[in-house]
Amino acid sequence: MTHDLYPHLFQPLDLGHVTLPNRVLMGSMHTCLEETGDWDRIATYFAERARGGVALMVTGGMAPNEEGAVLPGSAGLFDAQDIANHRGVTDRVHAEGGRIAMQILHAGRYAYSPKAVAPSPVKSPISPFPPTALDTAGIEKQIADIATTAARAREAGYDGIEVMGSEGYFLNQFLVTHTNKRTDEWGGSYQNRMRLPVEVVRRCRAAVGKDFIIIYRLSMIDLIPNGSTWEEVVTLAKAIEAAGASIINTGIGWHEARVPTIATSVPRRAFTHVTQRMMGEVGIPLITSNRINTPEVAEAVLAEGCADMVSMARPFLADPAFVAKAKAGQAARIAPCIACNQACLDHTFEMKVSTCLVNPRACHETELQYPPTDTPRRVAVVGAGPAGLSTALVAAERGHDVTLFEADTQIGGQLNMARRIPGKEEFHGLVDYYTAELARLGVTQQLGMRAGAADLAGFDAVVVATGVQPRDPQIPGQDGPNVLSYIDVLRGDAPVGQRVAIIGAGGIGFDVAEFLAHQGESPTEVPDLWAQEWGVSTPWEVRGGLAEAGPDPVPAARQITLLQRKGGKPGKGLGKTTGWIHRSSLRMKGVTMRGGVNYERISDAGLHLSTGEDRQNPEVLEVDTIVLCAGQLPERSLADRLEGVETHVIGGADVATELDAKRAINQGARLAAGL
Ligand code: NAP
Ligand code: SF4
């Protein structure tokens, strides 16, 4: 059966012993859920996604043994109790009509543990622990442990396994001379270097039998110096097929690569041409991956013959019903993953359970629910930024009668500024989503109206989500014509000179620097430009796919200095997994970043600085424009005036410090869940 809107996406995929109903895989994500030990919560998380219609899901990586664990204590299938716990998950998934494969992840030298093992003792730049080189018996043990884990996965009721062979993990480490310096039968020639992954797949197949899915995740572009050539990648793919894999999934870039591969500034479907090159080389289905986040993009990828199936991971945190909504012709209702990493990967790297910026229920399904209300109330929400929008949406979904007041003539609040930054175009989709959902849910919208206390009389509850106002840094001379606030700049209606100083190097200071440094089209919208900016080639042109010339960004439009008072490197407080991208991007464009300065005053000559507590080393930074990005304070003037009505203050109006859309949306949703 085909589907009118997405004929390729909804085409079944015959794997021999089983037929998948569509071409969507929920890719593996490490959410830290398994480490909670709360198996009802884990099963509920996967069951909800199975109900949403995805053809096949892959769990987060399970360790095959102690030495292969990403961290000491990482989850795995080690004993009968583990198997019983996982059986609880697979039963719930199957009860929803879904299918699930378990990923087996051996971290090798990426293990954050003194027990790390690897082909050779080459320390990784992302772990402090030098690995121990395995001897022949040690290698045999790793293969046996992986195969045993595969057999246990079958016992636990999984429909298949995914063997993690990419992203620079253990199996990948054998493939390239960068990490494999061996001279025995496991090193040297490519035939020897690929022996381990091929043997692992062969032994897994022997352990699980024929009627069981084996996905092999194969690094098709390593994005590291001395990575694999395309010829080697194809040779491996053919050998993996011959060894018994059912499907090959695409891995993009090692974790130590200095090229962003999934961040929001990466163009959508930036790497599907790599998988496309493999089409026809093997007879088993190929899955492509990375920055595919709408049914339209997924359909186009399949229609163009880039792959047989698409993998999306984070989009299923944002909306478990992605596939069902696409199938029902309701793509506008899909909560979009904006690829921010703020609540998923950043949490994982902080060893916190993942969730999602746009969907706070993700991984919290058992404790955060939005049941229909028995007592509908008239709810006023003041402010249509992330906090207010989230409240309005959940309250209306539950059946409350919601009126949303917004002083601006459009909804979005700070999201409207974010979406003007080159590289943050995904925020457009988030504002569009809220626009469509508010209309669908019948929320009354009073836009262009600054609500006062009198307007709010008669409501059963008032939610004040009036956001923030810029902090006044009180620098002498800041009232001069050469000083702008970030709001003036990002709204695009203020002239900015060629030489710019930015006061404040937080999230907004970095965004303003990116905005002002930029000229021409956004590389996020033009994949070739983006590839040039980050020095990305292809593995058929150069080993590993890194351009020999290196990164070559479009020169900055202005000369920019980004400043903060505290010492140290600006940008330390940015996202754990994305901060380096912002810093590298600005550095490549020649933006100067300075910490440890005092702002003495501003004059026609520019910004007068000093350093140290005793205000030494006076200097004048000769700039034409100074932009204030000195943080935020709560905007509570309305909240302070409200009396005699149930009032809730949320978002930046509540606490402005370290405010971001993640906290605002979460707070709004949780409040509305209890209204
Ligand atoms: P912020 O991250 O708190 O940064 C404020 C900056 O202003 C700091 O660099 C601070 O550095 C400086 N500052 C504070 N008080 C000052 C004063 N009195 N005089 C001069 N400088 C002062 O705030 P933000 O940049 O406004 O961002 C607000 C929130 O939005 C952040 O929490 C962030 O999470 C979020 N956001 C995130 C992103 C992102 O990329 N993920 C992007 C945009 C916004 P010193 O005190 O050292 O001078
Ligand atoms: Fe996507 Fe951001 Fe949600 Fe992660 S937190 S799933 S990147 S929207």
XYZ file of C-alpha atoms and ligand atoms in Angstrom:
731
model
C 0.000 0.000 0.000
C 1.354 3.451 -0.823
C 0.563 6.740 0.808
C -0.485 9.842 -1.074
C 1.706 12.372 0.707
C 4.758 10.278 1.471
C 4.684 7.320 -0.909
C 8.268 6.265 -0.247
C 8.170 6.776 3.503
C 5.163 4.522 3.898
C 6.327 1.734 1.670
C 6.833 -1.547 3.578
C 10.335 -2.991 3.736
C 10.693 -6.752 3.339
C 13.582 -8.144 5.372
C 12.830 -11.776 4.561
C 11.584 -13.146 7.854
C 9.804 -9.905 8.713
C 8.258 -6.948 6.861
C 8.578 -3.478 8.347
C 5.485 -1.300 7.805
C 7.372 1.841 6.776
C 10.866 3.209 6.212
C 11.452 4.968 9.515
C 13.931 3.796 12.113
C 14.180 5.440 15.505
C 17.942 5.656 15.827
C 19.830 4.804 18.976
C 20.089 7.447 21.677
C 21.775 7.185 24.999
C 19.175 8.741 27.307
C 20.573 7.487 30.657
C 17.098 5.986 31.242
C 18.494 2.463 31.537
C 20.809 3.606 34.287
C 17.805 4.700 36.416
C 16.859 1.039 36.867
C 13.192 2.083 36.576
C 12.058 -0.470 34.010
C 8.427 0.624 33.948
C 9.616 4.098 32.969
C 11.896 2.687 30.278
C 9.170 0.428 28.887
C 6.660 3.296 28.883
C 9.104 5.477 26.949
C 9.598 2.874 24.213
C 5.944 1.751 24.179
C 4.774 5.297 23.544
C 7.100 5.526 20.544
C 6.025 2.112 19.248
C 2.406 3.316 19.449
C 3.453 6.307 17.352
C 4.024 4.041 14.373
C 7.794 3.965 13.868
C 8.792 0.765 12.026
C 11.755 -0.193 14.181
C 13.465 1.328 17.201
C 17.006 0.901 18.456
C 17.814 1.161 22.156
C 20.684 3.150 23.599
C 24.035 1.372 23.542
C 24.317 -1.662 25.827
C 27.770 -2.672 27.001
C 28.881 -6.201 26.123
C 31.213 -6.349 29.114
C 32.901 -4.232 31.783
C 35.825 -3.087 29.665
C 33.570 -2.110 26.755
C 31.241 0.055 28.877
C 31.201 3.770 28.038
C 31.270 4.451 31.785
C 31.716 2.184 34.797
C 28.196 0.961 35.591
C 26.783 1.461 32.083
C 23.786 -0.742 31.329
C 24.176 -4.117 29.658
C 22.674 -7.598 29.490
C 24.863 -9.275 32.051
C 22.595 -11.725 33.866
C 19.127 -13.281 34.088
C 17.741 -10.260 35.932
C 18.899 -7.927 33.132
C 17.262 -10.206 30.579
C 13.996 -10.165 32.560
C 14.117 -6.362 32.813
C 14.614 -5.986 29.085
C 11.858 -8.539 28.455
C 9.506 -6.088 30.171
C 10.433 -3.479 27.562
C 10.156 -5.722 24.514
C 6.788 -7.118 25.666
C 5.355 -3.613 26.000
C 6.704 -2.614 22.579
C 5.265 -5.729 20.949
C 1.911 -5.145 22.647
C 1.813 -1.817 20.792
C 2.601 -3.546 17.506
C 6.142 -2.170 17.405
C 9.586 -3.654 16.907
C 12.784 -2.972 18.766
C 16.447 -3.834 18.325
C 19.092 -3.540 21.021
C 22.284 -1.718 20.263
C 25.497 -3.357 21.417
C 28.085 -0.667 22.019
C 31.693 -1.428 22.838
C 33.399 1.894 23.543
C 37.031 0.761 23.144
C 39.341 3.749 23.762
C 36.297 6.034 24.202
C 35.492 4.281 27.498
C 35.683 6.733 30.364
C 37.332 4.177 32.581
C 40.774 2.837 33.484
C 39.612 -0.535 32.106
C 39.422 0.806 28.527
C 40.820 -1.528 25.863
C 41.679 -0.851 22.221
C 43.609 -2.270 19.272
C 46.628 -0.160 20.259
C 47.478 2.045 23.257
C 46.518 5.293 21.507
C 44.766 7.640 23.942
C 41.636 9.321 22.684
C 41.302 13.104 22.908
C 37.886 12.713 24.557
C 38.800 10.412 27.447
C 41.547 10.903 30.037
C 42.183 7.143 30.259
C 44.840 5.634 27.975
C 43.539 2.262 26.750
C 45.302 -1.057 27.148
C 46.154 -2.804 23.885
C 44.417 -6.164 23.617
C 46.340 -9.377 23.029
C 44.904 -12.124 20.814
C 43.029 -13.752 23.683
C 41.686 -10.360 24.696
C 40.312 -9.779 21.203
C 38.674 -13.209 21.190
C 37.051 -12.370 24.537
C 35.568 -9.159 23.132
C 34.097 -11.017 20.147
C 32.669 -13.740 22.375
C 31.158 -11.198 24.789
C 29.491 -9.288 21.942
C 28.075 -12.510 20.462
C 26.836 -13.618 23.889
C 25.136 -10.255 24.334
C 23.449 -10.712 20.955
C 22.100 -14.099 22.039
C 20.846 -12.581 25.300
C 19.118 -9.797 23.366
C 17.197 -12.452 21.493
C 16.341 -14.168 24.763
C 15.065 -10.825 26.087
C 12.608 -10.623 23.210
C 14.317 -8.105 20.973
C 13.605 -8.250 17.254
C 17.219 -7.628 16.462
C 20.477 -5.997 17.431
C 22.447 -3.084 16.112
C 26.192 -3.607 16.195
C 27.745 -0.202 16.780
C 30.598 -0.085 14.310
C 30.875 3.650 13.739
C 31.418 7.020 15.476
C 34.959 5.995 16.408
C 33.991 3.267 18.863
C 35.815 -0.043 19.363
C 35.112 -1.741 16.018
C 35.808 1.487 14.146
C 39.140 1.793 15.984
C 40.392 -1.387 14.334
C 39.670 -0.048 10.860
C 42.037 2.890 10.599
C 45.781 3.205 11.089
C 45.191 6.283 13.243
C 44.181 3.947 16.096
C 45.278 0.509 14.904
C 49.062 0.140 14.958
C 49.032 -3.655 15.244
C 51.273 -5.901 13.211
C 49.453 -9.204 13.842
C 46.453 -10.591 11.940
C 44.247 -7.806 13.419
C 46.345 -4.961 11.989
C 48.433 -3.918 9.005
C 46.557 -4.488 5.728
C 42.945 -3.377 5.394
C 41.864 -7.027 5.196
C 43.430 -7.500 8.624
C 42.072 -4.243 10.070
C 38.510 -5.074 9.086
C 38.751 -8.625 10.403
C 37.305 -7.717 13.814
C 34.020 -6.056 12.719
C 33.416 -8.782 10.150
C 34.126 -11.526 12.658
C 31.826 -9.854 15.188
C 28.930 -9.849 12.721
C 29.613 -13.442 11.688
C 29.658 -14.627 15.296
C 26.564 -12.597 16.204
C 24.688 -14.172 13.290
C 25.788 -17.613 14.418
C 24.594 -16.802 17.933
C 21.122 -15.495 17.020
C 20.084 -17.628 14.045
C 18.589 -16.551 10.766
C 15.275 -14.947 11.692
C 16.699 -12.035 13.665
C 17.590 -8.527 12.468
C 21.253 -7.547 12.586
C 21.901 -3.907 11.788
C 25.523 -2.920 11.366
C 26.251 0.769 11.884
C 29.096 1.506 9.521
C 31.159 4.690 9.501
C 30.756 5.962 5.941
C 32.683 9.194 6.512
C 35.057 9.312 9.482
C 35.827 13.050 9.401
C 39.208 12.442 11.021
C 42.686 12.619 9.500
C 43.748 9.248 8.088
C 40.219 7.900 8.185
C 38.927 5.263 5.798
C 38.907 5.671 2.025
C 35.684 5.085 0.125
C 37.126 1.917 -1.355
C 37.726 0.598 2.156
C 34.219 1.601 3.264
C 32.693 -0.313 0.337
C 34.936 -3.328 0.925
C 33.801 -3.416 4.540
C 30.112 -3.037 3.646
C 30.299 -6.015 1.275
C 32.093 -8.118 3.890
C 29.568 -7.145 6.554
C 26.749 -8.214 4.254
C 28.477 -11.529 3.560
C 28.987 -12.050 7.301
C 25.227 -11.976 7.844
C 24.022 -8.419 8.515
C 20.406 -7.673 7.544
C 20.734 -3.894 7.227
C 23.574 -1.374 7.117
C 23.030 1.898 8.962
C 25.125 4.985 8.280
C 27.501 6.429 10.875
C 28.808 9.957 10.308
C 32.021 11.173 11.903
C 33.984 9.972 14.896
C 33.149 11.562 18.232
C 36.573 13.206 18.234
C 35.949 14.837 14.814
C 36.167 18.621 14.826
C 33.236 18.915 12.447
C 29.684 19.258 13.757
C 27.498 16.423 12.471
C 24.130 16.753 14.201
C 24.015 20.286 15.660
C 21.324 22.685 14.538
C 23.752 24.623 12.321
C 24.413 21.472 10.245
C 22.246 21.607 7.098
C 19.324 19.242 7.000
C 20.217 15.844 5.451
C 23.808 17.100 5.059
C 25.236 13.591 4.678
C 22.620 11.603 2.774
C 24.728 11.800 -0.413
C 27.305 9.644 1.346
C 24.819 6.796 1.868
C 23.546 7.323 -1.661
C 27.011 6.507 -2.992
C 26.753 3.104 -1.307
C 23.405 2.274 -2.923
C 23.830 -0.669 -5.268
C 27.143 -1.759 -3.733
C 25.373 -4.198 -1.381
C 22.149 -6.173 -1.671
C 20.842 -5.478 1.850
C 18.912 -2.288 2.740
C 20.795 0.869 3.664
C 19.730 3.404 6.269
C 20.788 7.022 6.100
C 20.967 9.410 9.003
C 21.731 12.819 10.532
C 19.672 16.008 10.499
C 16.524 14.499 9.017
C 13.685 15.942 11.070
C 10.532 16.316 8.977
C 8.483 13.854 6.914
C 9.107 16.025 3.855
C 12.877 15.754 4.171
C 12.657 12.024 4.896
C 10.426 11.472 1.878
C 12.765 13.455 -0.389
C 15.779 11.461 0.797
C 14.046 8.194 -0.054
C 12.521 9.474 -3.282
C 15.961 10.550 -4.508
C 17.290 7.070 -3.876
C 19.714 8.080 -1.126
C 18.748 5.096 1.029
C 16.141 2.405 1.661
C 15.255 3.714 5.078
C 15.823 6.841 7.168
C 16.995 6.991 10.738
C 15.742 9.750 12.982
C 16.583 9.743 16.657
C 16.040 13.073 18.416
C 12.808 13.768 16.460
C 11.279 10.900 18.446
C 12.108 12.639 21.698
C 10.402 15.753 20.374
C 7.353 13.840 19.170
C 6.767 10.113 19.727
C 3.833 10.250 17.279
C 5.939 11.617 14.399
C 5.090 8.742 12.056
C 1.405 8.506 12.982
C 0.943 12.250 12.444
C 2.735 12.126 9.091
C 0.597 9.184 8.055
C -2.550 11.074 9.026
C -1.481 14.061 6.922
C -0.866 16.149 10.052
C 2.803 17.062 9.627
C 2.174 20.562 10.996
C 1.221 18.921 14.306
C 4.613 17.261 14.713
C 6.606 18.940 17.479
C 9.861 19.632 15.652
C 13.287 18.638 16.883
C 15.339 21.818 16.488
C 18.615 19.903 16.891
C 19.649 22.071 19.847
C 20.989 19.156 21.973
C 20.108 21.184 25.060
C 17.912 18.612 26.799
C 19.084 15.398 25.167
C 22.805 15.076 24.422
C 23.839 17.844 26.808
C 22.030 15.954 29.578
C 23.626 12.654 28.604
C 27.074 14.221 28.782
C 26.214 15.583 32.213
C 25.017 12.085 33.170
C 21.451 13.316 33.595
C 18.411 11.614 32.085
C 17.662 13.078 28.657
C 14.487 14.862 27.818
C 13.570 17.314 25.071
C 13.436 21.087 24.938
C 10.179 21.048 22.962
C 8.691 18.028 24.738
C 9.352 17.897 28.485
C 7.451 14.588 28.660
C 10.245 12.812 26.795
C 11.722 10.228 29.198
C 9.304 11.519 31.850
C 6.210 9.792 30.459
C 5.324 8.069 33.727
C 5.291 11.230 35.853
C 4.304 14.055 33.494
C 0.924 13.613 31.857
C -1.620 15.914 30.310
C -4.982 14.285 31.142
C -8.229 15.981 30.063
C -9.487 18.214 32.861
C -12.766 17.527 34.690
C -13.109 21.188 35.592
C -12.406 23.437 32.609
C -11.275 26.891 33.692
C -10.789 30.243 32.018
C -7.010 30.656 31.914
C -5.197 33.827 30.833
C -1.602 33.461 29.722
C 0.312 36.714 29.428
C 3.330 36.507 27.143
C 3.734 34.343 24.043
C 7.387 33.411 24.483
C 8.409 29.783 25.103
C 7.021 29.662 28.660
C 3.647 31.172 27.733
C 3.281 29.151 24.555
C 3.993 25.909 26.334
C 1.463 26.722 29.072
C -1.205 27.743 26.578
C -0.733 24.639 24.494
C -0.865 22.105 27.317
C -3.708 23.893 29.133
C -5.785 24.038 25.943
C -4.961 20.425 25.113
C -6.357 19.475 28.509
C -9.597 21.289 27.808
C -9.141 24.655 29.523
C -10.452 27.810 27.880
C -7.216 29.696 27.191
C -6.639 33.305 26.183
C -3.101 34.271 25.241
C -2.055 37.937 25.514
C 1.074 39.193 23.765
C 2.354 42.754 23.472
C 4.097 42.017 20.178
C 2.061 41.484 17.032
C 3.416 37.953 16.654
C 3.959 35.008 18.957
C 7.417 33.634 19.754
C 9.084 36.100 22.133
C 12.808 35.381 22.308
C 12.367 32.552 19.766
C 11.864 35.265 17.167
C 15.303 36.645 17.925
C 16.917 33.209 17.968
C 15.568 32.365 14.533
C 17.287 35.388 13.002
C 20.716 33.994 13.872
C 22.423 32.213 10.955
C 22.571 28.561 11.965
C 19.442 28.706 14.099
C 16.889 28.500 11.292
C 15.218 25.496 12.939
C 13.578 27.915 15.375
C 11.294 28.950 12.499
C 9.772 25.477 12.605
C 9.186 25.734 16.337
C 7.296 29.024 16.019
C 5.300 27.569 13.101
C 4.426 24.553 15.229
C 3.118 26.706 18.082
C 1.179 28.852 15.610
C -0.546 25.809 14.117
C -1.235 24.159 17.466
C -2.703 27.282 19.073
C -5.087 27.573 16.116
C -6.019 23.891 16.225
C -6.698 24.011 19.948
C -8.797 27.151 19.678
C -6.661 29.338 21.930
C -7.934 32.925 21.827
C -5.045 35.179 20.866
C -4.850 38.829 21.836
C -1.753 39.930 19.941
C -0.402 43.474 19.953
C -1.965 43.939 23.387
C -0.078 44.697 26.583
C -2.487 43.172 29.113
C -3.098 45.122 32.306
C -4.649 43.981 35.574
C -8.107 45.121 34.415
C -7.911 42.914 31.306
C -7.280 39.900 33.482
C -10.202 40.289 35.857
C -12.686 37.481 35.487
C -10.189 34.753 34.626
C -9.953 31.754 36.952
C -6.170 31.729 36.706
C -3.552 34.071 35.278
C -0.174 32.825 34.128
C 2.395 35.594 33.915
C 5.041 34.695 31.334
C 6.157 38.218 30.555
C 9.780 37.211 30.116
C 12.835 39.310 30.701
C 14.268 42.725 30.185
C 17.927 43.411 29.389
C 20.145 44.062 32.397
C 21.467 47.611 32.551
C 25.257 47.351 32.877
C 25.478 51.021 33.964
C 28.580 51.885 32.003
C 29.250 55.630 31.847
C 28.541 56.863 28.315
C 26.228 53.970 27.376
C 23.499 56.409 26.338
C 25.615 57.556 23.364
C 24.578 56.958 19.747
C 27.263 54.291 19.291
C 25.627 51.948 21.838
C 22.888 49.444 20.952
C 21.104 46.708 22.854
C 21.040 43.203 21.417
C 17.337 43.665 20.765
C 18.027 46.627 18.423
C 20.601 44.534 16.593
C 18.666 41.294 16.271
C 15.511 43.026 15.168
C 17.684 44.309 12.335
C 16.521 47.888 12.507
C 19.688 49.548 13.833
C 22.780 50.461 11.784
C 25.871 48.632 13.051
C 29.398 49.849 12.228
C 32.386 47.893 10.891
C 34.231 47.640 14.186
C 32.097 46.202 16.979
C 32.563 45.441 20.666
C 30.063 43.107 22.309
C 29.655 43.501 26.058
C 28.745 40.113 27.525
C 29.776 36.726 26.168
C 26.815 34.580 27.243
C 24.459 32.782 24.869
C 23.147 36.051 23.486
C 26.590 37.666 23.113
C 27.686 34.659 21.055
C 24.504 34.795 18.985
C 25.006 38.514 18.298
C 28.630 37.894 17.296
C 27.503 35.189 14.861
C 24.785 37.475 13.489
C 27.147 40.415 12.961
C 30.074 38.376 11.630
C 27.901 36.767 9.041
C 27.462 37.925 5.472
C 25.656 36.362 2.530
C 23.615 33.203 2.717
C 23.503 31.086 5.843
C 25.713 28.004 5.366
C 23.020 26.010 7.159
C 20.797 26.658 4.159
C 23.540 26.033 1.567
C 25.207 22.643 2.158
C 28.207 23.319 -0.131
C 28.969 26.531 1.722
C 28.666 24.727 5.031
C 31.022 21.962 3.836
C 33.521 24.618 2.742
C 33.218 26.420 6.081
C 34.026 23.265 8.076
C 36.457 21.691 5.609
C 34.272 18.720 4.738
C 34.986 16.780 1.542
C 33.999 13.193 0.752
C 35.840 9.925 1.423
C 35.976 9.251 -2.331
C 37.996 12.440 -2.754
C 40.137 12.249 0.352
C 40.692 9.632 3.060
C 38.272 10.257 5.961
C 36.390 12.970 4.060
C 38.240 16.007 5.438
C 39.175 18.624 2.827
C 42.939 18.958 2.454
C 42.684 22.757 2.463
C 40.924 22.667 5.851
C 38.068 24.933 6.940
C 37.494 27.888 4.655
C 34.685 30.072 5.994
C 33.343 33.183 4.287
C 35.315 36.090 5.856
C 33.571 37.987 8.638
C 31.494 40.999 7.681
C 32.928 42.989 10.582
C 35.808 43.183 13.005
C 34.307 41.955 16.256
C 35.528 41.734 19.848
C 33.474 39.695 22.305
C 34.088 40.623 25.947
C 33.317 39.448 29.444
C 34.427 40.573 32.877
C 35.198 37.189 34.366
C 38.572 35.696 33.550
C 39.060 32.636 31.386
C 37.769 31.566 28.056
C 34.460 33.118 26.920
C 31.805 30.578 26.024
C 32.483 28.163 28.879
C 28.833 28.267 29.913
C 27.479 27.377 26.473
C 25.965 23.960 25.767
C 28.168 21.000 26.673
C 27.966 19.451 23.198
C 27.568 22.620 21.135
C 29.698 25.275 22.868
C 32.807 24.173 20.935
C 30.944 24.686 17.657
C 30.047 28.291 18.519
C 33.583 29.026 19.711
C 35.210 27.403 16.655
C 32.846 29.122 14.250
C 33.643 32.570 15.637
C 37.351 31.836 15.915
C 37.443 30.772 12.254
C 35.881 34.116 11.364
C 38.521 36.029 13.283
C 36.308 37.185 16.161
C 38.471 38.187 19.137
C 37.287 36.810 22.491
C 38.548 38.377 25.685
C 37.839 37.719 29.334
C 38.954 39.544 32.478
C 38.184 43.123 31.431
C 36.570 46.060 33.250
C 34.317 48.434 31.314
C 35.442 51.944 32.334
C 33.350 54.114 30.033
C 32.193 54.632 26.488
C 33.106 57.663 24.394
C 33.095 58.647 20.725
C 36.531 56.999 20.514
C 35.126 53.624 21.558
C 35.101 51.385 24.626
C 37.512 52.210 27.451
C 38.782 49.118 29.218
C 41.047 48.189 32.086
C 42.070 44.902 33.666
C 42.358 43.525 37.184
C 40.858 44.558 40.495
C 43.067 47.637 40.651
C 41.884 48.642 37.146
C 45.313 48.614 35.499
C 46.282 48.757 31.809
C 43.858 51.343 30.496
C 43.154 50.991 26.794
C 40.640 52.220 24.283
C 39.065 49.634 22.038
C 38.478 51.723 18.950
C 35.091 50.570 17.724
C 32.162 52.146 15.918
C 29.412 50.244 17.725
C 29.079 48.730 21.181
C 26.349 46.114 21.683
C 25.062 45.397 25.194
C 24.416 41.698 25.876
C 24.852 41.863 29.633
C 22.227 39.315 30.650
C 18.625 39.580 31.741
C 16.403 40.562 34.635
C 12.839 39.335 35.229
C 10.032 41.467 33.770
C 7.606 41.345 36.690
C 5.805 44.654 36.523
C 2.479 42.982 35.712
C 2.943 40.190 38.236
C 3.573 42.728 40.994
C 0.309 44.536 40.203
C -2.030 41.520 40.173
C -4.250 40.995 43.206
C -7.252 38.826 43.997
C -6.717 36.344 41.194
C -4.873 33.025 41.157
C -1.525 34.043 39.664
C 1.394 31.922 38.509
C 4.678 33.511 37.462
C 6.852 31.414 35.167
C 9.819 31.565 32.774
C 12.089 34.599 32.771
C 9.522 36.617 34.725
C 10.073 34.100 37.495
C 13.859 33.592 37.363
C 15.917 35.239 34.633
C 19.297 33.765 35.586
C 20.357 31.004 33.231
C 16.988 31.139 31.560
C 16.661 29.227 28.336
C 13.803 27.848 26.274
C 14.302 24.416 27.839
C 13.509 25.647 31.340
C 10.740 27.966 30.141
C 8.903 25.268 28.165
C 9.312 22.699 30.902
C 8.011 25.057 33.582
C 5.044 26.064 31.433
C 4.098 22.476 30.604
C 4.355 21.314 34.206
C 2.247 24.202 35.450
C -0.432 23.546 32.823
C -0.402 19.816 33.618
C -1.597 20.704 37.132
C -4.016 23.557 36.384
P 24.074 35.057 30.142
O 24.363 33.797 29.446
O 23.793 35.040 31.592
O 25.293 36.032 29.853
C 25.331 37.327 30.313
C 26.669 37.965 29.989
O 26.658 39.280 30.450
C 27.839 37.261 30.629
O 28.864 37.125 29.669
C 28.245 38.183 31.767
O 29.645 38.079 31.845
C 27.775 39.539 31.293
N 27.298 40.408 32.384
C 26.512 40.086 33.432
N 26.286 41.167 34.203
C 26.918 42.200 33.624
C 27.053 43.572 33.947
N 26.476 44.102 35.014
N 27.807 44.336 33.140
C 28.395 43.830 32.045
N 28.303 42.537 31.691
C 27.577 41.724 32.477
O 22.845 35.787 29.491
P 22.453 35.971 27.978
O 23.629 35.969 27.090
O 21.605 37.173 27.997
O 21.602 34.713 27.680
C 20.407 34.488 28.391
C 20.085 33.041 28.380
O 19.698 32.644 27.091
C 21.276 32.212 28.776
O 21.052 31.634 30.028
C 21.399 31.190 27.740
O 21.251 29.896 28.277
C 20.243 31.434 26.781
N 20.768 31.410 25.428
C 21.437 30.330 25.016
C 21.947 30.295 23.769
C 22.678 29.088 23.280
O 23.435 29.190 22.370
N 22.469 27.917 23.816
C 21.833 31.360 22.943
C 21.160 32.474 23.386
C 20.652 32.485 24.652
P 30.515 38.829 32.977
O 29.636 38.914 34.194
O 31.718 37.962 33.148
O 30.869 40.122 32.380
Fe 15.843 17.870 19.475
Fe 16.646 19.790 21.168
Fe 14.702 18.060 21.805
Fe 17.213 17.239 21.683
S 16.404 18.732 23.112
S 15.444 16.200 20.876
S 17.930 18.408 19.955
S 14.657 19.610 20.214
